[in-house]
XYZ file of C-alpha atoms in Angstrom:
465
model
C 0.000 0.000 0.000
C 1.855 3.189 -1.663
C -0.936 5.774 -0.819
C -1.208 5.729 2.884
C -1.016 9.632 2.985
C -4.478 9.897 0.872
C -6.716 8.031 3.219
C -8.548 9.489 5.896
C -9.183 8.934 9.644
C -11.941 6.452 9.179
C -10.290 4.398 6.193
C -7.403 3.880 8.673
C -8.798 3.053 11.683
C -11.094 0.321 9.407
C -7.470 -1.036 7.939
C -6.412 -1.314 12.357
C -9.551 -2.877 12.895
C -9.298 -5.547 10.285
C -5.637 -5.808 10.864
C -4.317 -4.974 7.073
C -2.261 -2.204 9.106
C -1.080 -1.469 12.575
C -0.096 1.706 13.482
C 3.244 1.440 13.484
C 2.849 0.836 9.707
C 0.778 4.037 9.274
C 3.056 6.337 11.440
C 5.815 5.066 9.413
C 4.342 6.632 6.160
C 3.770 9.872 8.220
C 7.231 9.771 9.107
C 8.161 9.455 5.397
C 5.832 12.337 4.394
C 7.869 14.572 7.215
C 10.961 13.890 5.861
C 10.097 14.406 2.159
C 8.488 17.502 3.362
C 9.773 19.328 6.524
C 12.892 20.925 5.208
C 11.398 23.187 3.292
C 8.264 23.672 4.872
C 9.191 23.966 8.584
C 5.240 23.117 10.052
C 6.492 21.219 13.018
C 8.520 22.264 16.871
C 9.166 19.635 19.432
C 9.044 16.799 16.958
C 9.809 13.742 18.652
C 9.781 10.368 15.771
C 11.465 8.098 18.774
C 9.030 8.490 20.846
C 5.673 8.636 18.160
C 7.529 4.830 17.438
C 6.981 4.035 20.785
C 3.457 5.753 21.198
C 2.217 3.261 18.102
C 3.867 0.538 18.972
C 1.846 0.497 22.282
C -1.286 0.990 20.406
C -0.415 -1.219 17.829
C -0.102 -3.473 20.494
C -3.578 -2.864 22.290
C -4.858 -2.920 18.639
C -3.679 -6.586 18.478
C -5.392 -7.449 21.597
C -8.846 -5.693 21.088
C -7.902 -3.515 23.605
C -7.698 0.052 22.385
C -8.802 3.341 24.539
C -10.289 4.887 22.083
C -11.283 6.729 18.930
C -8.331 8.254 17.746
C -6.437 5.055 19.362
C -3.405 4.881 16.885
C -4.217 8.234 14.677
C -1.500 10.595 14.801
C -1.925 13.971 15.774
C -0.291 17.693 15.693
C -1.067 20.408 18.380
C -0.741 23.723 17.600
C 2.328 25.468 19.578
C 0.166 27.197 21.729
C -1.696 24.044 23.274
C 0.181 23.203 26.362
C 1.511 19.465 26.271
C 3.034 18.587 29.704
C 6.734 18.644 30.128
C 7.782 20.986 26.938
C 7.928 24.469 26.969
C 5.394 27.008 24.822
C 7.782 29.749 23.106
C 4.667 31.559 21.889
C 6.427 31.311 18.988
C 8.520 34.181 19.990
C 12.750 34.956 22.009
C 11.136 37.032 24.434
C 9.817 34.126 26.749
C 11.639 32.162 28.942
C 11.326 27.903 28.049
C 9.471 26.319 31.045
C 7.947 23.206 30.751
C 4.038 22.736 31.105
C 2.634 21.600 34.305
C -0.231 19.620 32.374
C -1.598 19.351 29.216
C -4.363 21.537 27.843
C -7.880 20.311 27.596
C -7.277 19.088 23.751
C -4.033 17.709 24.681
C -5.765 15.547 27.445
C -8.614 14.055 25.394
C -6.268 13.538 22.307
C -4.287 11.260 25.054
C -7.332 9.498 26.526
C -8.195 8.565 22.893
C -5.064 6.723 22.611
C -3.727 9.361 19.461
C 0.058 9.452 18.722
C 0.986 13.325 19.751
C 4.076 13.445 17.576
C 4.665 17.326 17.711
C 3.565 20.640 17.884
C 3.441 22.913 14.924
C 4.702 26.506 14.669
C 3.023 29.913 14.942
C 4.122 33.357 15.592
C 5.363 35.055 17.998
C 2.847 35.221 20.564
C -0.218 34.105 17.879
C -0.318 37.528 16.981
C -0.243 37.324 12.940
C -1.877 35.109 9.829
C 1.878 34.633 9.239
C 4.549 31.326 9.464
C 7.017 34.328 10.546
C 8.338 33.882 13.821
C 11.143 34.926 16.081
C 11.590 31.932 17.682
C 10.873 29.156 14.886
C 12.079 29.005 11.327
C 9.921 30.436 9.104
C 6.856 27.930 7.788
C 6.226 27.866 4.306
C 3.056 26.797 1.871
C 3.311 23.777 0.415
C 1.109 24.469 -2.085
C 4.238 26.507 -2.990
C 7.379 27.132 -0.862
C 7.324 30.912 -1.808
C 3.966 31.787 -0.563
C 2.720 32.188 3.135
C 0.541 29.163 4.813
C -1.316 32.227 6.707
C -1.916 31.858 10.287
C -1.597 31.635 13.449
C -2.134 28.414 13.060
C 0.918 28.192 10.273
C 2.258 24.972 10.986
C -0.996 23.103 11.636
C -1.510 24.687 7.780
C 1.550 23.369 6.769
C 1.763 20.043 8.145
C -2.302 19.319 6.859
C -1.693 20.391 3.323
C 1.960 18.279 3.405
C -0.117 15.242 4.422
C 1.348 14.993 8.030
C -1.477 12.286 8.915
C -5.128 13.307 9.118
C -5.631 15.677 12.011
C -3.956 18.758 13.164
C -5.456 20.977 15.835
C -5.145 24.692 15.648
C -6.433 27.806 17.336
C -8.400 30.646 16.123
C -9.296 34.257 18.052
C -9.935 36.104 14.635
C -9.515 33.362 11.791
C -6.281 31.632 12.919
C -8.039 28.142 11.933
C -9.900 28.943 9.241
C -7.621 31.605 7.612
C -4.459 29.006 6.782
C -7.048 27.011 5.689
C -8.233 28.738 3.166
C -4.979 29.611 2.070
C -3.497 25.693 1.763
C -6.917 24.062 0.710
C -8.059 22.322 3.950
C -10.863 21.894 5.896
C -10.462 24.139 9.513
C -13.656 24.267 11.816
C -14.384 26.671 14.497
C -16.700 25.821 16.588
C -19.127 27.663 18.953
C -17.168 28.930 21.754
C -16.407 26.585 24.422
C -17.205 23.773 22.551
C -13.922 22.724 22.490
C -12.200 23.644 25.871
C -9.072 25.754 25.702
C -6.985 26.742 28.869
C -5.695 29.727 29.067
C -9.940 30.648 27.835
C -10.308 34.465 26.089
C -13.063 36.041 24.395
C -13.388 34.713 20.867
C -10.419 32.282 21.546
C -11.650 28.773 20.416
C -9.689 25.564 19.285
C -10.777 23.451 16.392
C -9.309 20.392 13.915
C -8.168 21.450 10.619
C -8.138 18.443 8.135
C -7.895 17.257 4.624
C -11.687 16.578 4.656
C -14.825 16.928 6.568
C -15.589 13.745 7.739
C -11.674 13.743 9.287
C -12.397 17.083 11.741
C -16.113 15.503 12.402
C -14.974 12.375 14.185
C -12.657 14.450 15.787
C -15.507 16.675 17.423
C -16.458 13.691 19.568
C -13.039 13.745 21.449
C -12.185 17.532 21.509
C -15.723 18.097 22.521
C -15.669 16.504 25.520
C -16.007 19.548 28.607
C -13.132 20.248 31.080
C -13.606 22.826 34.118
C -10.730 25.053 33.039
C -12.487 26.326 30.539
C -15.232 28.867 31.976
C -16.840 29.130 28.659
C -17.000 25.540 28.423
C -20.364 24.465 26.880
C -22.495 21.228 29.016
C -21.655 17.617 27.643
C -23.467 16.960 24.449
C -24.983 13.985 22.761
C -24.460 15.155 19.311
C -24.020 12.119 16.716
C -20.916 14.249 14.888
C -21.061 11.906 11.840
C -24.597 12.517 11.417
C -23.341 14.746 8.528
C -26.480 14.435 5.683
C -28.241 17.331 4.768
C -30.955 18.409 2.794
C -30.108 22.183 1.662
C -33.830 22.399 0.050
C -35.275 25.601 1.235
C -32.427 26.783 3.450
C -31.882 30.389 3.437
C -28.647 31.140 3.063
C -26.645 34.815 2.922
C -24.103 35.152 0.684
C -21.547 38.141 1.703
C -19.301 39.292 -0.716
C -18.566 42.505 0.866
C -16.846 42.315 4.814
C -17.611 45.750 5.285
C -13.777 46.776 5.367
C -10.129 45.489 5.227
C -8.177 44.002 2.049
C -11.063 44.414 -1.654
C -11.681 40.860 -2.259
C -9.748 39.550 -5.732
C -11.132 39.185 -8.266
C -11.089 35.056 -8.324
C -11.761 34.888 -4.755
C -15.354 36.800 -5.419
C -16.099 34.317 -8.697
C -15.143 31.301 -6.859
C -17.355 31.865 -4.185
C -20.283 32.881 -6.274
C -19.548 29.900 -8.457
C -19.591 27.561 -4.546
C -23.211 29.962 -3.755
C -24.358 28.629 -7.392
C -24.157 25.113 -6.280
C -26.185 25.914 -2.694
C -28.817 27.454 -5.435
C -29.235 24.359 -7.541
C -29.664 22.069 -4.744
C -32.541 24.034 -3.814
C -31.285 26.345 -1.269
C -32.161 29.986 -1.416
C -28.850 32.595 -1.657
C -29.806 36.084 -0.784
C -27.231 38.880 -0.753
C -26.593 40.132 2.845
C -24.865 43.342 4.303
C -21.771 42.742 5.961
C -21.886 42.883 9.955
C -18.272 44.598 10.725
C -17.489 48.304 10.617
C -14.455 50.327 10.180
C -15.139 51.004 13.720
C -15.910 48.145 15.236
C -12.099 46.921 13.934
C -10.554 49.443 14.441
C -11.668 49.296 17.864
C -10.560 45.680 18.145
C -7.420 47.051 17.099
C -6.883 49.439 20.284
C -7.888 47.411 22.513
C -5.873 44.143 21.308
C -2.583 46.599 21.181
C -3.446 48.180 24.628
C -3.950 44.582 26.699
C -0.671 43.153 24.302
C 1.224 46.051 24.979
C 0.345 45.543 28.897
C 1.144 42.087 28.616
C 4.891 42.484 27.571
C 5.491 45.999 29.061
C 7.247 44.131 32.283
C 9.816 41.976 30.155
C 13.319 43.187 30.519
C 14.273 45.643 27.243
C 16.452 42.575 26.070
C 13.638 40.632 25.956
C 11.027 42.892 24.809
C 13.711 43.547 21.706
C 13.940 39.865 20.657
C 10.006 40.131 19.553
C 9.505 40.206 16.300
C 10.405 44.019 14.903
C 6.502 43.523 13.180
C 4.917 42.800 16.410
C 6.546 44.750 18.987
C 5.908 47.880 15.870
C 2.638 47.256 16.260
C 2.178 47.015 20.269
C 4.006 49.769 21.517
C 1.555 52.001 19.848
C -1.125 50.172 22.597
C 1.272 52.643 24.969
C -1.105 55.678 23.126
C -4.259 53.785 24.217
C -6.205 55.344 27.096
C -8.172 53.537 29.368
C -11.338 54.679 27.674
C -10.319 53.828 23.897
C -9.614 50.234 25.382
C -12.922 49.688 27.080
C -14.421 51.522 23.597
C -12.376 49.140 22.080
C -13.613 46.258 24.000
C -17.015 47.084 23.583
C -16.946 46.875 19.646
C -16.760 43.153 20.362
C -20.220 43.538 21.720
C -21.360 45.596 18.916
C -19.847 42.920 16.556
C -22.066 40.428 18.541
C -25.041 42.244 18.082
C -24.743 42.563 14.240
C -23.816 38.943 13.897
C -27.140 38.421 16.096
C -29.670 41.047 13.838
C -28.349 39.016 10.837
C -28.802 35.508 11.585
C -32.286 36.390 12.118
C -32.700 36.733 8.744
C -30.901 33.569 7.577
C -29.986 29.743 8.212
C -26.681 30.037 7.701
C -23.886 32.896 5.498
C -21.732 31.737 3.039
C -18.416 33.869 1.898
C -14.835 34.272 0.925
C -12.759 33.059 4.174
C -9.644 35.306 3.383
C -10.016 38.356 0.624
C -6.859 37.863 -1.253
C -5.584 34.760 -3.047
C -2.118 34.574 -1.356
C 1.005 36.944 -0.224
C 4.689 36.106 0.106
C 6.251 33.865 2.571
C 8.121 35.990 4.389
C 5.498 38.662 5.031
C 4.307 38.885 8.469
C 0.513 39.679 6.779
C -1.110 40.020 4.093
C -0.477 44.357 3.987
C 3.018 43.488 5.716
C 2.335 47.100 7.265
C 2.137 46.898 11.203
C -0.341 50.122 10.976
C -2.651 47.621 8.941
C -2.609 44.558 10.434
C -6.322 43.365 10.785
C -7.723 44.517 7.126
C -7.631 40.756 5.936
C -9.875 39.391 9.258
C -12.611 41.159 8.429
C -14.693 38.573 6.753
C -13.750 35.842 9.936
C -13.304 38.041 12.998
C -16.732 38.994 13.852
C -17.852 35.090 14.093
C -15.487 34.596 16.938
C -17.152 37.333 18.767
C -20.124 36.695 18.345
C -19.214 33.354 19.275
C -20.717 31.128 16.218
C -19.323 28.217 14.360
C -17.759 29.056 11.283
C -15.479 26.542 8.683
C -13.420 27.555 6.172
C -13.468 24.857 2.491
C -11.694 24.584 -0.454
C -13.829 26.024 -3.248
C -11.232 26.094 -6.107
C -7.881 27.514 -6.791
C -6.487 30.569 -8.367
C -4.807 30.760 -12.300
C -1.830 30.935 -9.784
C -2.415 27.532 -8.426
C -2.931 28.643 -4.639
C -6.283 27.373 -2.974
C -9.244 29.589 -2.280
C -11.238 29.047 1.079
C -14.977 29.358 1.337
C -16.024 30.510 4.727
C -19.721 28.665 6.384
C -21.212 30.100 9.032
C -23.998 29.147 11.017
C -26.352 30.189 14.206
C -25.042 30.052 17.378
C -24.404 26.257 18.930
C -25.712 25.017 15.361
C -21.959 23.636 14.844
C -23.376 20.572 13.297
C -24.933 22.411 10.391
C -21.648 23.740 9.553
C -20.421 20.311 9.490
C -23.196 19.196 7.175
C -23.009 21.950 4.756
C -19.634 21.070 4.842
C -19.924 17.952 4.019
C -22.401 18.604 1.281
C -20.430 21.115 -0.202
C -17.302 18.969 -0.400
C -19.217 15.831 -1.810
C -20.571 18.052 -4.780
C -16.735 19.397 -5.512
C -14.970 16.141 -5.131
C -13.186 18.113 -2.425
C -9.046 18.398 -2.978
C -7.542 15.481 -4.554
C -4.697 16.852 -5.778
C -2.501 18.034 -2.763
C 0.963 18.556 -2.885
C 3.905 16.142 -4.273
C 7.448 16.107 -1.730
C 9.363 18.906 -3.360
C 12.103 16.536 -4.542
C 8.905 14.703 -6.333
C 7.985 18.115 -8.406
């Protein structure tokens, strides 16, 4: 078997169960696809292939003796940087922190351990999660494998990276403003955030969620069951739910759904970004569904605001590192947060507020419609070694504005593959849906992806090109 890397979660853990492969066997292929793929891409930090061996030669083991622990028993896994995995430290992707190993693991980490998955690494962002970037102070720079030149986006950069390379079948990222769902527009996968608290995250935030970003839909669905699972650290953490995640059929007859081409502000959308998403809202059409134009729900206001107040609690968040440390941040980042220095207390709380008003407008619209449809990022793609997509710290937020305002107003959102430029670079179709209706994003999803054959195509080893 030659094309281990194309199968998904399911398809492997039927080839365990009927003991045609052991997981050894699989993580040896992933361990193939890293080394074809990691020295030009740089997706992964704390990558440990001694001790993955070991992790699937235990479960290969309990897979032998019908004793596995359970769903993701034997699935490899990445963790995003930022999700604490006990005993390694969490640079934040940036020099300016000290190395100190976690105390615990995060909620994700936890249930991915319970489930019995192989945690083989973390995967890069940078510095401190602050950009849609693989730039970082602290880890080489990540790269799109789509092609090496362009930018995976981010935060999530190496979770980007490592999906699109073919790293196994799930990699777990985290997304405040579109740090999930932006990469994954930009390198063709599937990335799902959920409603917040659905999947607990410690340290918790407003808007801060974590969700799986995947090569398909039905790969981040059975993942839901695990992540999903409640933990008390997170105080946004939603009740345990009985939701059947792989219930993913759908019938889109009579659905209304809002298609938003305009985000109100930030980066114009290109050109083939706007006709591939009115060629995805075609589709919704024919299967019956009914696509009606909607206004956008963000101001220039209500990001700007966002803007103060995120530079005002950064800025108070590194003021007390020592000047040696506070000049090994990225020049980009630390550009951008000393301005938060100018923000008074009353700009910050004005700032603060426009999360509320972005709540509120996200709230008046979904009254209106079953679920919004639109481009995930505006532009197609933007050089590697940009730290965004305006590389101008004065500008940093104009290409969130289409996935920001869902994390405040705490809905589920995904980002698809819906086609690819004349350039070659993937273009990401952003679902959104009501408020704790996660599954409907799923099945939309899923819908969506079995009428466009979803990505079949995804990138050779560079030596292979």
């Amino acid at each position: 078997m030659t094309d281990l890397h194309q199968l998904n979660t399911l398809e492997i853990l039927a080839l365990y169960a009927e003991k045609k492969l052991s997981p050894s066997e699989y993580w040896q292929s992933v361990e193939a696809r890293i080394a074809a793929f990691e020295p030009v891409v740089n997706a992964l930090y704390a990558y440990d292939p001694e001790d993955a061996q070991k992790q699937a030669a235990a479960s290969t083991d309990r897979w032998q003796k019908g004793e596995t622990v359970g769903p993701l028993d034997g699935i490899p896994v990445s963790l995003k940087e930022l999700i604490a995995t006990k005993g390694q430290p969490i640079p934040l992707g940036t020099k300016a922190v000290e190395l100190v190993p976690a105390a615990e693991d995060a909620p994700v980490a936890a249930r991915c351990r319970e489930d019995g998955a192989i945690i083989y690494a973390k995967t890069t962002c940078p510095d401190y999660g602050m950009l849609s970037s693989g730039l970082s102070s602290f880890h080489k720079l990540s790269r799109n494998p789509w092609n090496p030149s362009q930018n995976p986006g981010g935060s999530s950069a190496g979770a980007a990276s490592a999906g699109a390379a073919s790293y196994g079948t799930l990699h777990i990222g985290t997304d405040i403003g579109g740090s999930v769902r932006l990469p994954a527009g930009w390198t063709g996968l599937f990335g799902f955030k959920p409603s917040q608290g659905r999947i607990p995250v410690d340290p918790y935030y407003t808007g801060r969620c974590a969700g799986p970003m995947t090569r398909s839909v039905v790969d981040s669905a059975y993942a839901m069951a695990t992540l999903s699972r409640p933990d008390w650290r997170d105080g946004t953490s939603l009740p345990p739910n009985d939701i059947n995640w792989m219930d993913l059929d759908v019938d889109v007859k009579g659905l209304k759904i809002g298609l938003m081409l305009d985000a109100g502000c930030g980066l114009a959308v290109d050109v083939e970004v706007r006709e591939a998403v009115l060629a995805a809202a075609k589709l919704f059409e024919a299967a019956g569904a009914i696509v009606v134009p909607v206004e956008p729900v963000l101001t220039r206001d209500m990001l700007d605001g966002l803007d103060d107040f995120w530079r005002a609690k950064f800025w108070g968040d590194i003021v007390t590192l020592s000047d040696e440390r506070r000049a090994s941040i990225l020049p980009y980042i630390h550009e951008w947060a000393v301005k938060g220095a100018d923000v008074s207390g009353a700009r910050a709380v004005f700032g603060f507020n426009q999360t509320m008003e972005m709540r509120k407008s996200c709230g008046r619209l979904m009254q209106t419609v079953d679920a919004v449809i639109s481009p995930t990022n505006p532009i197609v793609s933007y050089p590697a070694d940009w730290a965004s997509p305006t590389n101008d710290p004065q500008r940093p937020f104009e290409h969130i504005a289409f996935t920001v305002p869902w994390n405040m107003s705490e809905q589920p959102a995904s980002s698809i593959n819906c086609g690819f430029s004349t350039s070659g670079m993937p273009i990401g179709l952003q679902i959104v849906g009501p408020r704790y209706a996660d599954l409907l994003v799923l099945k939309l999803s899923k819908v969506f992806e079995d009428w466009t054959g979803g990505v079949t195509n995804w990138p050779e080893p560079p030596q292979a090109r």
